PDB file of C-alpha atoms in Angstrom:
ATOM      1  CA  UNK Y 625      23.335  30.307  -2.878  1.00 53.00           C
ATOM      2  CA  UNK Y 626      23.123  29.578   0.736  1.00 65.00           C
ATOM      3  CA  UNK Y 627      24.190  26.175   1.086  1.00 71.00           C
ATOM      4  CA  UNK Y 628      21.942  23.608   2.192  1.00 88.00           C
ATOM      5  CA  UNK Y 629      22.667  21.815   5.908  1.00 95.00           C
ATOM      6  CA  UNK Y 630      22.099  18.034   6.900  1.00 97.00           C
ATOM      7  CA  UNK Y 631      19.882  16.931  10.255  1.00 97.00           C
ATOM      8  CA  UNK Y 632      19.286  13.182  11.063  1.00 98.00           C
ATOM      9  CA  UNK Y 633      15.518  12.326   9.858  1.00 98.00           C
ATOM     10  CA  UNK Y 634      15.532   9.151  10.927  1.00 98.00           C
ATOM     11  CA  UNK Y 635      17.777   6.174  13.393  1.00 98.00           C
ATOM     12  CA  UNK Y 636      17.917   2.433  13.253  1.00 98.00           C
ATOM     13  CA  UNK Y 637      19.876  -0.205  14.667  1.00 98.00           C
ATOM     14  CA  UNK Y 638      20.132  -4.405  13.887  1.00 98.00           C
ATOM     15  CA  UNK Y 639      21.281  -7.054  16.620  1.00 98.00           C
ATOM     16  CA  UNK Y 640      21.763 -10.810  15.615  1.00 98.00           C
ATOM     17  CA  UNK Y 641      19.456 -12.560  17.781  1.00 97.00           C
ATOM     18  CA  UNK Y 642      22.085 -14.819  19.080  1.00 97.00           C
ATOM     19  CA  UNK Y 643      23.043 -13.236  22.942  1.00 97.00           C
ATOM     20  CA  UNK Y 644      26.383 -14.365  24.250  1.00 96.00           C
ATOM     21  CA  UNK Y 645      25.959 -13.437  28.259  1.00 97.00           C
ATOM     22  CA  UNK Y 646      28.921 -13.134  30.194  1.00 95.00           C
ATOM     23  CA  UNK Y 647      28.146 -16.711  32.169  1.00 94.00           C
ATOM     24  CA  UNK Y 648      28.151 -18.065  28.646  1.00 94.00           C
ATOM     25  CA  UNK Y 649      31.483 -16.694  27.716  1.00 94.00           C
ATOM     26  CA  UNK Y 650      32.894 -17.481  31.132  1.00 93.00           C
ATOM     27  CA  UNK Y 651      31.721 -21.225  30.473  1.00 93.00           C
ATOM     28  CA  UNK Y 652      33.178 -21.332  26.982  1.00 91.00           C
ATOM     29  CA  UNK Y 653      36.093 -19.993  28.398  1.00 89.00           C
ATOM     30  CA  UNK Y 654      36.848 -22.669  31.643  1.00 89.00           C
ATOM     31  CA  UNK Y 655      36.667 -25.010  28.644  1.00 88.00           C
ATOM     32  CA  UNK Y 656      40.171 -24.115  27.427  1.00 86.00           C
ATOM     33  CA  UNK Y 657      41.329 -23.511  30.941  1.00 84.00           C
ATOM     34  CA  UNK Y 658      40.912 -19.723  30.953  1.00 88.00           C
ATOM     35  CA  UNK Y 659      39.750 -18.274  34.385  1.00 86.00           C
ATOM     36  CA  UNK Y 660      37.372 -15.103  34.317  1.00 88.00           C
ATOM     37  CA  UNK Y 661      34.275 -14.461  35.723  1.00 91.00           C
ATOM     38  CA  UNK Y 662      31.027 -12.060  35.388  1.00 91.00           C
ATOM     39  CA  UNK Y 663      32.117  -9.782  38.009  1.00 92.00           C
ATOM     40  CA  UNK Y 664      35.721  -9.686  36.523  1.00 90.00           C
ATOM     41  CA  UNK Y 665      34.055  -8.486  33.394  1.00 94.00           C
ATOM     42  CA  UNK Y 666      31.638  -6.094  34.566  1.00 95.00           C
ATOM     43  CA  UNK Y 667      34.108  -4.265  36.727  1.00 92.00           C
ATOM     44  CA  UNK Y 668      36.364  -3.796  33.933  1.00 90.00           C
ATOM     45  CA  UNK Y 669      34.423  -3.024  30.991  1.00 94.00           C
ATOM     46  CA  UNK Y 670      30.733  -2.681  32.031  1.00 95.00           C
ATOM     47  CA  UNK Y 671      29.731  -5.229  29.650  1.00 96.00           C
ATOM     48  CA  UNK Y 672      27.071  -7.785  30.559  1.00 96.00           C
ATOM     49  CA  UNK Y 673      25.906  -9.302  27.338  1.00 97.00           C
ATOM     50  CA  UNK Y 674      27.345  -9.140  23.328  1.00 97.00           C
ATOM     51  CA  UNK Y 675      25.701 -10.223  20.716  1.00 98.00           C
ATOM     52  CA  UNK Y 676      27.059 -12.566  18.280  1.00 97.00           C
ATOM     53  CA  UNK Y 677      26.026 -13.574  14.296  1.00 97.00           C
ATOM     54  CA  UNK Y 678      25.244 -16.696  12.876  1.00 96.00           C
ATOM     55  CA  UNK Y 679      27.973 -18.467  10.801  1.00 94.00           C
ATOM     56  CA  UNK Y 680      27.373 -17.301   7.307  1.00 94.00           C
ATOM     57  CA  UNK Y 681      25.879 -13.309   8.405  1.00 96.00           C
ATOM     58  CA  UNK Y 682      28.067 -10.797   7.226  1.00 96.00           C
ATOM     59  CA  UNK Y 683      28.245  -7.325   8.084  1.00 97.00           C
ATOM     60  CA  UNK Y 684      26.242  -6.493   5.442  1.00 97.00           C
ATOM     61  CA  UNK Y 685      22.738  -8.234   6.201  1.00 98.00           C
ATOM     62  CA  UNK Y 686      23.548  -6.631   9.412  1.00 98.00           C
ATOM     63  CA  UNK Y 687      23.348  -3.224   7.405  1.00 98.00           C
ATOM     64  CA  UNK Y 688      20.859  -3.322   5.736  1.00 98.00           C
ATOM     65  CA  UNK Y 689      18.176  -4.343   8.941  1.00 98.00           C
ATOM     66  CA  UNK Y 690      19.220  -1.604  10.062  1.00 98.00           C
ATOM     67  CA  UNK Y 691      19.032   0.767   7.421  1.00 98.00           C
ATOM     68  CA  UNK Y 692      15.468  -0.886   6.168  1.00 98.00           C
ATOM     69  CA  UNK Y 693      14.673   0.484   9.944  1.00 98.00           C
ATOM     70  CA  UNK Y 694      16.245   3.706   9.340  1.00 98.00           C
ATOM     71  CA  UNK Y 695      14.216   4.391   6.130  1.00 98.00           C
ATOM     72  CA  UNK Y 696      10.858   3.664   7.866  1.00 98.00           C
ATOM     73  CA  UNK Y 697      11.961   6.040  11.270  1.00 98.00           C
ATOM     74  CA  UNK Y 698      12.324   8.587   8.519  1.00 98.00           C
ATOM     75  CA  UNK Y 699       9.619   8.070   6.289  1.00 98.00           C
ATOM     76  CA  UNK Y 700      11.652   7.217   3.038  1.00 98.00           C
ATOM     77  CA  UNK Y 701      11.939   4.863   0.497  1.00 97.00           C
ATOM     78  CA  UNK Y 702      14.980   3.278  -0.905  1.00 97.00           C
ATOM     79  CA  UNK Y 703      14.518   5.453  -3.760  1.00 96.00           C
ATOM     80  CA  UNK Y 704      14.869   8.516  -1.825  1.00 97.00           C
ATOM     81  CA  UNK Y 705      18.362   7.404  -1.249  1.00 98.00           C
ATOM     82  CA  UNK Y 706      21.661   8.942  -3.420  1.00 96.00           C
ATOM     83  CA  UNK Y 707      24.296   8.334  -0.971  1.00 98.00           C
ATOM     84  CA  UNK Y 708      25.624   5.130   0.911  1.00 98.00           C
ATOM     85  CA  UNK Y 709      28.173   5.375   2.886  1.00 98.00           C
ATOM     86  CA  UNK Y 710      28.947   2.248   5.502  1.00 98.00           C
ATOM     87  CA  UNK Y 711      31.472   2.185   7.826  1.00 98.00           C
ATOM     88  CA  UNK Y 712      32.841  -1.090   8.797  1.00 97.00           C
ATOM     89  CA  UNK Y 713      36.239  -2.770   9.527  1.00 96.00           C
ATOM     90  CA  UNK Y 714      34.700  -6.131   8.601  1.00 95.00           C
ATOM     91  CA  UNK Y 715      33.179  -5.905   5.324  1.00 95.00           C
ATOM     92  CA  UNK Y 716      32.256  -8.761   3.060  1.00 93.00           C
ATOM     93  CA  UNK Y 717      34.641  -8.545   0.625  1.00 92.00           C
ATOM     94  CA  UNK Y 718      38.240  -6.700  -0.641  1.00 89.00           C
ATOM     95  CA  UNK Y 719      35.531  -5.620  -3.034  1.00 93.00           C
ATOM     96  CA  UNK Y 720      32.864  -4.493  -3.989  1.00 95.00           C
ATOM     97  CA  UNK Y 721      31.933  -2.442  -1.323  1.00 96.00           C
ATOM     98  CA  UNK Y 722      29.656  -3.527   1.831  1.00 98.00           C
ATOM     99  CA  UNK Y 723      27.810  -0.314   0.546  1.00 98.00           C
ATOM    100  CA  UNK Y 724      27.525  -1.673  -2.781  1.00 98.00           C
ATOM    101  CA  UNK Y 725      25.704  -4.739  -1.527  1.00 98.00           C
ATOM    102  CA  UNK Y 726      23.576  -2.940   0.743  1.00 98.00           C
ATOM    103  CA  UNK Y 727      22.423  -0.565  -1.933  1.00 98.00           C
ATOM    104  CA  UNK Y 728      21.782  -3.712  -4.329  1.00 97.00           C
ATOM    105  CA  UNK Y 729      19.660  -5.216  -1.385  1.00 97.00           C
ATOM    106  CA  UNK Y 730      17.671  -2.363  -0.484  1.00 97.00           C
ATOM    107  CA  UNK Y 731      17.397  -1.211  -4.654  1.00 96.00           C
ATOM    108  CA  UNK Y 732      18.392   1.866  -4.609  1.00 92.00           C
ATOM    109  CA  UNK Y 733      20.637   2.031  -7.657  1.00 93.00           C
ATOM    110  CA  UNK Y 734      22.411   5.036  -8.848  1.00 94.00           C
ATOM    111  CA  UNK Y 735      23.449   7.411  -5.945  1.00 96.00           C
ATOM    112  CA  UNK Y 736      27.131   7.063  -4.597  1.00 98.00           C
ATOM    113  CA  UNK Y 737      27.917   4.126  -2.354  1.00 98.00           C
ATOM    114  CA  UNK Y 738      30.953   3.674  -0.516  1.00 98.00           C
ATOM    115  CA  UNK Y 739      32.852   1.925   2.653  1.00 98.00           C
ATOM    116  CA  UNK Y 740      35.097   3.648   5.214  1.00 98.00           C
ATOM    117  CA  UNK Y 741      37.756   2.136   6.996  1.00 97.00           C
ATOM    118  CA  UNK Y 742      38.466   4.230  10.272  1.00 96.00           C
ATOM    119  CA  UNK Y 743      37.531   1.247  13.054  1.00 96.00           C
ATOM    120  CA  UNK Y 744      35.581   2.830  15.510  1.00 96.00           C
ATOM    121  CA  UNK Y 745      35.741   6.257  14.682  1.00 97.00           C
ATOM    122  CA  UNK Y 746      34.536   4.839  11.263  1.00 97.00           C
ATOM    123  CA  UNK Y 747      30.781   6.627  12.193  1.00 98.00           C
ATOM    124  CA  UNK Y 748      31.811   9.983  12.816  1.00 98.00           C
ATOM    125  CA  UNK Y 749      34.069   9.782   9.693  1.00 98.00           C
ATOM    126  CA  UNK Y 750      30.907   8.728   7.951  1.00 98.00           C
ATOM    127  CA  UNK Y 751      28.989  10.793   9.132  1.00 98.00           C
ATOM    128  CA  UNK Y 752      31.183  14.019   8.339  1.00 98.00           C
ATOM    129  CA  UNK Y 753      31.716  12.724   4.871  1.00 98.00           C
ATOM    130  CA  UNK Y 754      28.137  12.264   4.173  1.00 98.00           C
ATOM    131  CA  UNK Y 755      27.139  16.006   5.723  1.00 98.00           C
ATOM    132  CA  UNK Y 756      29.979  17.792   3.400  1.00 97.00           C
ATOM    133  CA  UNK Y 757      28.668  16.043  -0.025  1.00 97.00           C
ATOM    134  CA  UNK Y 758      24.982  17.086   1.312  1.00 97.00           C
ATOM    135  CA  UNK Y 759      26.021  20.846   2.306  1.00 95.00           C
ATOM    136  CA  UNK Y 760      28.001  20.562  -1.536  1.00 95.00           C
ATOM    137  CA  UNK Y 761      24.888  19.404  -3.413  1.00 94.00           C
ATOM    138  CA  UNK Y 762      26.883  16.051  -4.055  1.00 96.00           C
ATOM    139  CA  UNK Y 763      23.506  14.458  -1.983  1.00 97.00           C
ATOM    140  CA  UNK Y 764      20.268  14.996  -1.065  1.00 96.00           C
ATOM    141  CA  UNK Y 765      19.402  12.340   1.386  1.00 97.00           C
ATOM    142  CA  UNK Y 766      22.104   9.994   2.844  1.00 98.00           C
ATOM    143  CA  UNK Y 767      22.212   6.593   4.835  1.00 98.00           C
ATOM    144  CA  UNK Y 768      25.213   6.640   6.750  1.00 98.00           C
ATOM    145  CA  UNK Y 769      25.597   3.035   8.426  1.00 98.00           C
ATOM    146  CA  UNK Y 770      28.125   1.155  11.143  1.00 98.00           C
ATOM    147  CA  UNK Y 771      28.257  -2.243  10.378  1.00 98.00           C
ATOM    148  CA  UNK Y 772      30.479  -4.629  11.928  1.00 97.00           C
ATOM    149  CA  UNK Y 773      31.128  -8.584  12.972  1.00 96.00           C
ATOM    150  CA  UNK Y 774      33.962  -8.149  15.221  1.00 95.00           C
ATOM    151  CA  UNK Y 775      33.223 -11.496  16.152  1.00 95.00           C
ATOM    152  CA  UNK Y 776      35.013 -13.010  13.122  1.00 93.00           C
ATOM    153  CA  UNK Y 777      38.294 -10.946  13.924  1.00 92.00           C
ATOM    154  CA  UNK Y 778      38.589 -12.684  17.807  1.00 93.00           C
ATOM    155  CA  UNK Y 779      40.781 -14.722  19.400  1.00 92.00           C
ATOM    156  CA  UNK Y 780      38.675 -16.127  21.542  1.00 93.00           C
ATOM    157  CA  UNK Y 781      41.427 -17.808  23.788  1.00 91.00           C
ATOM    158  CA  UNK Y 782      42.465 -14.255  24.656  1.00 90.00           C
ATOM    159  CA  UNK Y 783      40.265 -13.187  27.476  1.00 87.00           C
ATOM    160  CA  UNK Y 784      42.141  -9.215  27.249  1.00 88.00           C
ATOM    161  CA  UNK Y 785      39.671  -8.756  23.900  1.00 92.00           C
ATOM    162  CA  UNK Y 786      37.402 -11.748  23.485  1.00 93.00           C
ATOM    163  CA  UNK Y 787      35.421 -10.151  25.979  1.00 93.00           C
ATOM    164  CA  UNK Y 788      34.755  -6.658  24.757  1.00 95.00           C
ATOM    165  CA  UNK Y 789      33.349  -7.098  21.388  1.00 96.00           C
ATOM    166  CA  UNK Y 790      30.059  -8.099  19.881  1.00 97.00           C
ATOM    167  CA  UNK Y 791      28.351  -7.615  16.513  1.00 98.00           C
ATOM    168  CA  UNK Y 792      25.587  -5.387  14.995  1.00 98.00           C
ATOM    169  CA  UNK Y 793      24.776  -2.373  13.410  1.00 98.00           C
ATOM    170  CA  UNK Y 794      23.194   1.119  13.423  1.00 98.00           C
ATOM    171  CA  UNK Y 795      22.085   3.667  10.719  1.00 98.00           C
ATOM    172  CA  UNK Y 796      21.277   7.633  10.659  1.00 98.00           C
ATOM    173  CA  UNK Y 797      19.444   8.992   7.559  1.00 98.00           C
ATOM    174  CA  UNK Y 798      20.787  11.946   6.804  1.00 98.00           C
ATOM    175  CA  UNK Y 799      18.728  14.586   4.187  1.00 97.00           C
ATOM    176  CA  UNK Y 800      19.529  18.146   3.126  1.00 96.00           C
ATOM    177  CA  UNK Y 801      17.264  20.971   5.089  1.00 95.00           C
ATOM    178  CA  UNK Y 802      17.474  24.716   5.761  1.00 92.00           C
ATOM    179  CA  UNK Y 803      17.260  24.058   9.356  1.00 92.00           C
ATOM    180  CA  UNK Y 804      20.878  22.908  11.161  1.00 92.00           C
ATOM    181  CA  UNK Y 805      21.170  19.864  12.300  1.00 96.00           C
ATOM    182  CA  UNK Y 806      24.730  18.719  12.063  1.00 97.00           C
ATOM    183  CA  UNK Y 807      26.834  21.730  13.508  1.00 97.00           C
ATOM    184  CA  UNK Y 808      29.828  20.448  13.840  1.00 97.00           C
ATOM    185  CA  UNK Y 809      32.228  18.224  12.726  1.00 98.00           C
ATOM    186  CA  UNK Y 810      36.088  17.355  13.203  1.00 98.00           C
ATOM    187  CA  UNK Y 811      38.038  14.145  12.384  1.00 98.00           C
ATOM    188  CA  UNK Y 812      41.713  13.227  13.564  1.00 98.00           C
ATOM    189  CA  UNK Y 813      44.797  10.668  13.312  1.00 97.00           C
ATOM    190  CA  UNK Y 814      47.812   9.847  14.009  1.00 96.00           C
ATOM    191  CA  UNK Y 815      49.072   6.865  12.545  1.00 96.00           C
ATOM    192  CA  UNK Y 816      52.447   6.839  14.807  1.00 96.00           C
ATOM    193  CA  UNK Y 817      50.401   4.782  17.502  1.00 95.00           C
ATOM    194  CA  UNK Y 818      49.003   2.153  14.679  1.00 93.00           C
ATOM    195  CA  UNK Y 819      50.632  -0.598  16.643  1.00 92.00           C
ATOM    196  CA  UNK Y 820      48.555  -0.466  20.058  1.00 91.00           C
ATOM    197  CA  UNK Y 821      45.179  -1.854  18.568  1.00 92.00           C
ATOM    198  CA  UNK Y 822      44.722  -3.577  15.118  1.00 91.00           C
ATOM    199  CA  UNK Y 823      44.190  -7.023  13.519  1.00 90.00           C
ATOM    200  CA  UNK Y 824      47.169  -7.408  10.902  1.00 89.00           C
ATOM    201  CA  UNK Y 825      46.468 -10.008   8.738  1.00 86.00           C
ATOM    202  CA  UNK Y 826      45.996  -9.713   5.169  1.00 81.00           C
ATOM    203  CA  UNK Y 827      44.716 -11.522   2.042  1.00 72.00           C
ATOM    204  CA  UNK Y 828      47.729 -12.058  -0.640  1.00 72.00           C
ATOM    205  CA  UNK Y 829      48.269 -15.065  -2.820  1.00 73.00           C
ATOM    206  CA  UNK Y 830      44.769 -15.905  -2.087  1.00 73.00           C
ATOM    207  CA  UNK Y 831      45.076 -16.844   1.534  1.00 74.00           C
ATOM    208  CA  UNK Y 832      45.388 -14.779   5.061  1.00 73.00           C
ATOM    209  CA  UNK Y 833      49.114 -13.888   5.903  1.00 82.00           C
ATOM    210  CA  UNK Y 834      50.010 -11.992   9.108  1.00 83.00           C
ATOM    211  CA  UNK Y 835      48.013 -12.565  12.608  1.00 88.00           C
ATOM    212  CA  UNK Y 836      44.406 -12.362  11.368  1.00 88.00           C
ATOM    213  CA  UNK Y 837      43.215 -11.654  15.278  1.00 90.00           C
ATOM    214  CA  UNK Y 838      42.640  -8.020  17.064  1.00 93.00           C
ATOM    215  CA  UNK Y 839      45.377  -7.271  19.312  1.00 91.00           C
ATOM    216  CA  UNK Y 840      45.369  -4.851  21.632  1.00 93.00           C
ATOM    217  CA  UNK Y 841      47.586  -2.492  24.337  1.00 93.00           C
ATOM    218  CA  UNK Y 842      44.648  -1.808  26.697  1.00 90.00           C
ATOM    219  CA  UNK Y 843      46.198   0.558  28.853  1.00 92.00           C
ATOM    220  CA  UNK Y 844      48.287   2.279  25.906  1.00 94.00           C
ATOM    221  CA  UNK Y 845      44.630   2.397  24.066  1.00 93.00           C
ATOM    222  CA  UNK Y 846      42.891   3.536  27.987  1.00 92.00           C
ATOM    223  CA  UNK Y 847      45.350   6.467  28.064  1.00 93.00           C
ATOM    224  CA  UNK Y 848      45.365   7.833  24.397  1.00 94.00           C
ATOM    225  CA  UNK Y 849      41.277   7.298  24.070  1.00 94.00           C
ATOM    226  CA  UNK Y 850      40.431   9.336  27.365  1.00 94.00           C
ATOM    227  CA  UNK Y 851      42.948  12.727  25.707  1.00 95.00           C
ATOM    228  CA  UNK Y 852      41.776  12.092  22.314  1.00 96.00           C
ATOM    229  CA  UNK Y 853      37.992  12.331  23.156  1.00 96.00           C
ATOM    230  CA  UNK Y 854      38.328  15.282  25.705  1.00 95.00           C
ATOM    231  CA  UNK Y 855      40.248  17.500  23.179  1.00 96.00           C
ATOM    232  CA  UNK Y 856      37.962  16.287  20.167  1.00 97.00           C
ATOM    233  CA  UNK Y 857      35.127  17.235  21.855  1.00 97.00           C
ATOM    234  CA  UNK Y 858      36.146  20.294  23.162  1.00 97.00           C
ATOM    235  CA  UNK Y 859      37.252  21.491  19.708  1.00 98.00           C
ATOM    236  CA  UNK Y 860      34.028  20.170  17.957  1.00 98.00           C
ATOM    237  CA  UNK Y 861      31.775  22.179  21.029  1.00 97.00           C
ATOM    238  CA  UNK Y 862      34.393  25.343  20.032  1.00 97.00           C
ATOM    239  CA  UNK Y 863      33.770  25.076  16.359  1.00 97.00           C
ATOM    240  CA  UNK Y 864      29.777  26.415  16.883  1.00 94.00           C
ATOM    241  CA  UNK Y 865      30.498  28.590  19.868  1.00 96.00           C
ATOM    242  CA  UNK Y 866      28.853  25.800  22.115  1.00 97.00           C
ATOM    243  CA  UNK Y 867      29.869  25.216  25.509  1.00 95.00           C
ATOM    244  CA  UNK Y 868      29.253  21.520  27.417  1.00 96.00           C
ATOM    245  CA  UNK Y 869      26.542  23.368  29.272  1.00 95.00           C
ATOM    246  CA  UNK Y 870      24.660  23.529  25.913  1.00 97.00           C
ATOM    247  CA  UNK Y 871      24.778  19.877  24.833  1.00 97.00           C
ATOM    248  CA  UNK Y 872      22.162  17.887  26.238  1.00 97.00           C
ATOM    249  CA  UNK Y 873      23.202  14.196  25.415  1.00 98.00           C
ATOM    250  CA  UNK Y 874      27.143  12.736  25.056  1.00 98.00           C
ATOM    251  CA  UNK Y 875      27.241   9.358  23.241  1.00 98.00           C
ATOM    252  CA  UNK Y 876      30.611   8.634  23.142  1.00 96.00           C
ATOM    253  CA  UNK Y 877      32.237   5.387  21.324  1.00 95.00           C
ATOM    254  CA  UNK Y 878      31.005   2.878  23.282  1.00 96.00           C
ATOM    255  CA  UNK Y 879      34.396   1.130  24.096  1.00 93.00           C
ATOM    256  CA  UNK Y 880      34.142   0.472  27.447  1.00 91.00           C
ATOM    257  CA  UNK Y 881      32.318   2.130  30.643  1.00 93.00           C
ATOM    258  CA  UNK Y 882      35.999   2.553  32.348  1.00 93.00           C
ATOM    259  CA  UNK Y 883      36.722   5.136  29.157  1.00 94.00           C
ATOM    260  CA  UNK Y 884      33.386   6.500  29.032  1.00 94.00           C
ATOM    261  CA  UNK Y 885      33.379   7.836  32.833  1.00 94.00           C
ATOM    262  CA  UNK Y 886      36.749   9.225  32.548  1.00 94.00           C
ATOM    263  CA  UNK Y 887      35.920  10.666  29.374  1.00 95.00           C
ATOM    264  CA  UNK Y 888      32.802  12.582  30.574  1.00 95.00           C
ATOM    265  CA  UNK Y 889      34.161  13.392  34.152  1.00 95.00           C
ATOM    266  CA  UNK Y 890      37.296  15.531  32.053  1.00 95.00           C
ATOM    267  CA  UNK Y 891      34.508  17.155  30.103  1.00 95.00           C
ATOM    268  CA  UNK Y 892      32.328  17.781  33.169  1.00 95.00           C
ATOM    269  CA  UNK Y 893      29.165  16.250  31.524  1.00 95.00           C
ATOM    270  CA  UNK Y 894      26.989  14.548  34.423  1.00 95.00           C
ATOM    271  CA  UNK Y 895      26.902  10.617  34.407  1.00 94.00           C
ATOM    272  CA  UNK Y 896      22.797  11.197  33.122  1.00 95.00           C
ATOM    273  CA  UNK Y 897      23.493  12.824  29.941  1.00 97.00           C
ATOM    274  CA  UNK Y 898      25.715  10.093  29.274  1.00 97.00           C
ATOM    275  CA  UNK Y 899      23.972   7.484  27.175  1.00 97.00           C
ATOM    276  CA  UNK Y 900      25.253   4.156  27.527  1.00 96.00           C
ATOM    277  CA  UNK Y 901      24.521   1.193  26.170  1.00 96.00           C
ATOM    278  CA  UNK Y 902      27.516  -0.675  26.144  1.00 96.00           C
ATOM    279  CA  UNK Y 903      26.170  -3.583  28.573  1.00 96.00           C
ATOM    280  CA  UNK Y 904      24.040  -4.570  26.083  1.00 95.00           C
ATOM    281  CA  UNK Y 905      25.989  -4.967  23.088  1.00 95.00           C
ATOM    282  CA  UNK Y 906      29.778  -4.368  24.026  1.00 96.00           C
ATOM    283  CA  UNK Y 907      31.830  -2.630  21.894  1.00 97.00           C
ATOM    284  CA  UNK Y 908      30.769  -2.730  18.231  1.00 97.00           C
ATOM    285  CA  UNK Y 909      32.938  -0.760  16.800  1.00 97.00           C
ATOM    286  CA  UNK Y 910      31.765   1.860  14.549  1.00 97.00           C
ATOM    287  CA  UNK Y 911      28.061   0.486  15.220  1.00 98.00           C
ATOM    288  CA  UNK Y 912      27.910   1.671  18.442  1.00 97.00           C
ATOM    289  CA  UNK Y 913      27.709   5.221  18.512  1.00 98.00           C
ATOM    290  CA  UNK Y 914      24.478   4.514  15.976  1.00 98.00           C
ATOM    291  CA  UNK Y 915      23.560   1.776  17.981  1.00 98.00           C
ATOM    292  CA  UNK Y 916      23.551   3.988  21.217  1.00 98.00           C
ATOM    293  CA  UNK Y 917      21.551   7.014  19.143  1.00 98.00           C
ATOM    294  CA  UNK Y 918      19.106   4.598  17.962  1.00 98.00           C
ATOM    295  CA  UNK Y 919      18.153   3.055  21.173  1.00 98.00           C
ATOM    296  CA  UNK Y 920      17.803   6.582  23.220  1.00 98.00           C
ATOM    297  CA  UNK Y 921      15.785   8.236  20.417  1.00 98.00           C
ATOM    298  CA  UNK Y 922      13.451   5.313  20.340  1.00 97.00           C
ATOM    299  CA  UNK Y 923      13.356   5.192  24.489  1.00 97.00           C
ATOM    300  CA  UNK Y 924      12.448   8.752  24.551  1.00 97.00           C
ATOM    301  CA  UNK Y 925      15.376  10.095  25.929  1.00 97.00           C
ATOM    302  CA  UNK Y 926      16.611  12.104  23.040  1.00 98.00           C
ATOM    303  CA  UNK Y 927      14.367  14.627  21.547  1.00 97.00           C
ATOM    304  CA  UNK Y 928      13.826  16.964  18.690  1.00 96.00           C
ATOM    305  CA  UNK Y 929      15.765  20.279  19.250  1.00 96.00           C
ATOM    306  CA  UNK Y 930      18.237  18.785  21.780  1.00 98.00           C
ATOM    307  CA  UNK Y 931      22.231  18.696  20.873  1.00 98.00           C
ATOM    308  CA  UNK Y 932      23.790  15.730  20.929  1.00 98.00           C
ATOM    309  CA  UNK Y 933      27.073  14.995  20.564  1.00 98.00           C
ATOM    310  CA  UNK Y 934      28.846  11.891  19.022  1.00 98.00           C
ATOM    311  CA  UNK Y 935      32.363  10.855  19.402  1.00 97.00           C
ATOM    312  CA  UNK Y 936      34.133   7.744  18.375  1.00 96.00           C
ATOM    313  CA  UNK Y 937      38.320   6.716  18.668  1.00 96.00           C
ATOM    314  CA  UNK Y 938      39.800   3.776  17.555  1.00 95.00           C
ATOM    315  CA  UNK Y 939      42.793   1.956  15.695  1.00 94.00           C
ATOM    316  CA  UNK Y 940      45.207   3.663  13.438  1.00 92.00           C
ATOM    317  CA  UNK Y 941      45.022   5.514  15.854  1.00 95.00           C
ATOM    318  CA  UNK Y 942      41.536   7.526  15.198  1.00 97.00           C
ATOM    319  CA  UNK Y 943      39.309   9.955  16.770  1.00 97.00           C
ATOM    320  CA  UNK Y 944      36.270  11.907  15.774  1.00 98.00           C
ATOM    321  CA  UNK Y 945      32.867  14.167  16.766  1.00 98.00           C
ATOM    322  CA  UNK Y 946      30.188  14.789  15.517  1.00 98.00           C
ATOM    323  CA  UNK Y 947      27.632  17.539  17.216  1.00 98.00           C
ATOM    324  CA  UNK Y 948      23.732  17.534  16.026  1.00 98.00           C
ATOM    325  CA  UNK Y 949      20.670  19.071  16.802  1.00 97.00           C
ATOM    326  CA  UNK Y 950      18.040  16.911  16.698  1.00 96.00           C
TER     327      UNK Y 950
END
């Protein structure tokens, strides 16, 4: 029996309504005696604003809104879903999983629901897992969601990291289909580089121990990110006999515009084929790729039949890519 393929049949995203512009953030930093400017942030990152979840708003709530929009886009009801995977580094609880909370809120009990933790590569990991489960018959329709409230793990006195991140969620619906949709996926990690990007705090004895905020070696992350994003993109295209010339759109993880530009140059992808949304929502970690995908689908840039290469890189150190035909 021929195994089914999985296709993206719906996309959705959600950003919390509160916007923090660079000017807003610069004023906050100045109040703490830290110098910065809109020009400094834009030049180094391409970011102009980020969305920040209000106090008490958790990753699951962002994920639920993105999931509902993806289901509406797909013309499906929650009862049609038999797999929910949430990629997040900022779950609501130690357990249960954020995916179980999403499942409860949507009213879609019974199917598998679990979280994936691969930081900014999380969406690529989750999409690859969902594709594999659909191909092997373990699921038929899956919600794959990236959702983050990174604002909760930032040191707002560290201008080198707090300017980079925002909160948000993005989702896709993958469904079994006879036609190819997900063409190839490749995932990697190298734990030897765990120290260059991490949040090292943990819960013990009812309290947080260790350092609870994100730390990053920016130069090391940049060099490694550009290298592995280039290699995993080529590996994923080669897996289905395609080249850069066969790709209609590249959606890299929206970390900062310098990494995206450097990756596109190495791959030979023209700037007008790269989906860039980092200026509007900053780095939303596992949410950034599905957010960008949804934006480009809804504004008409990405159309049925086009090939889209999505790739992410994150703490761990992890990286991965998924090539799809819409």
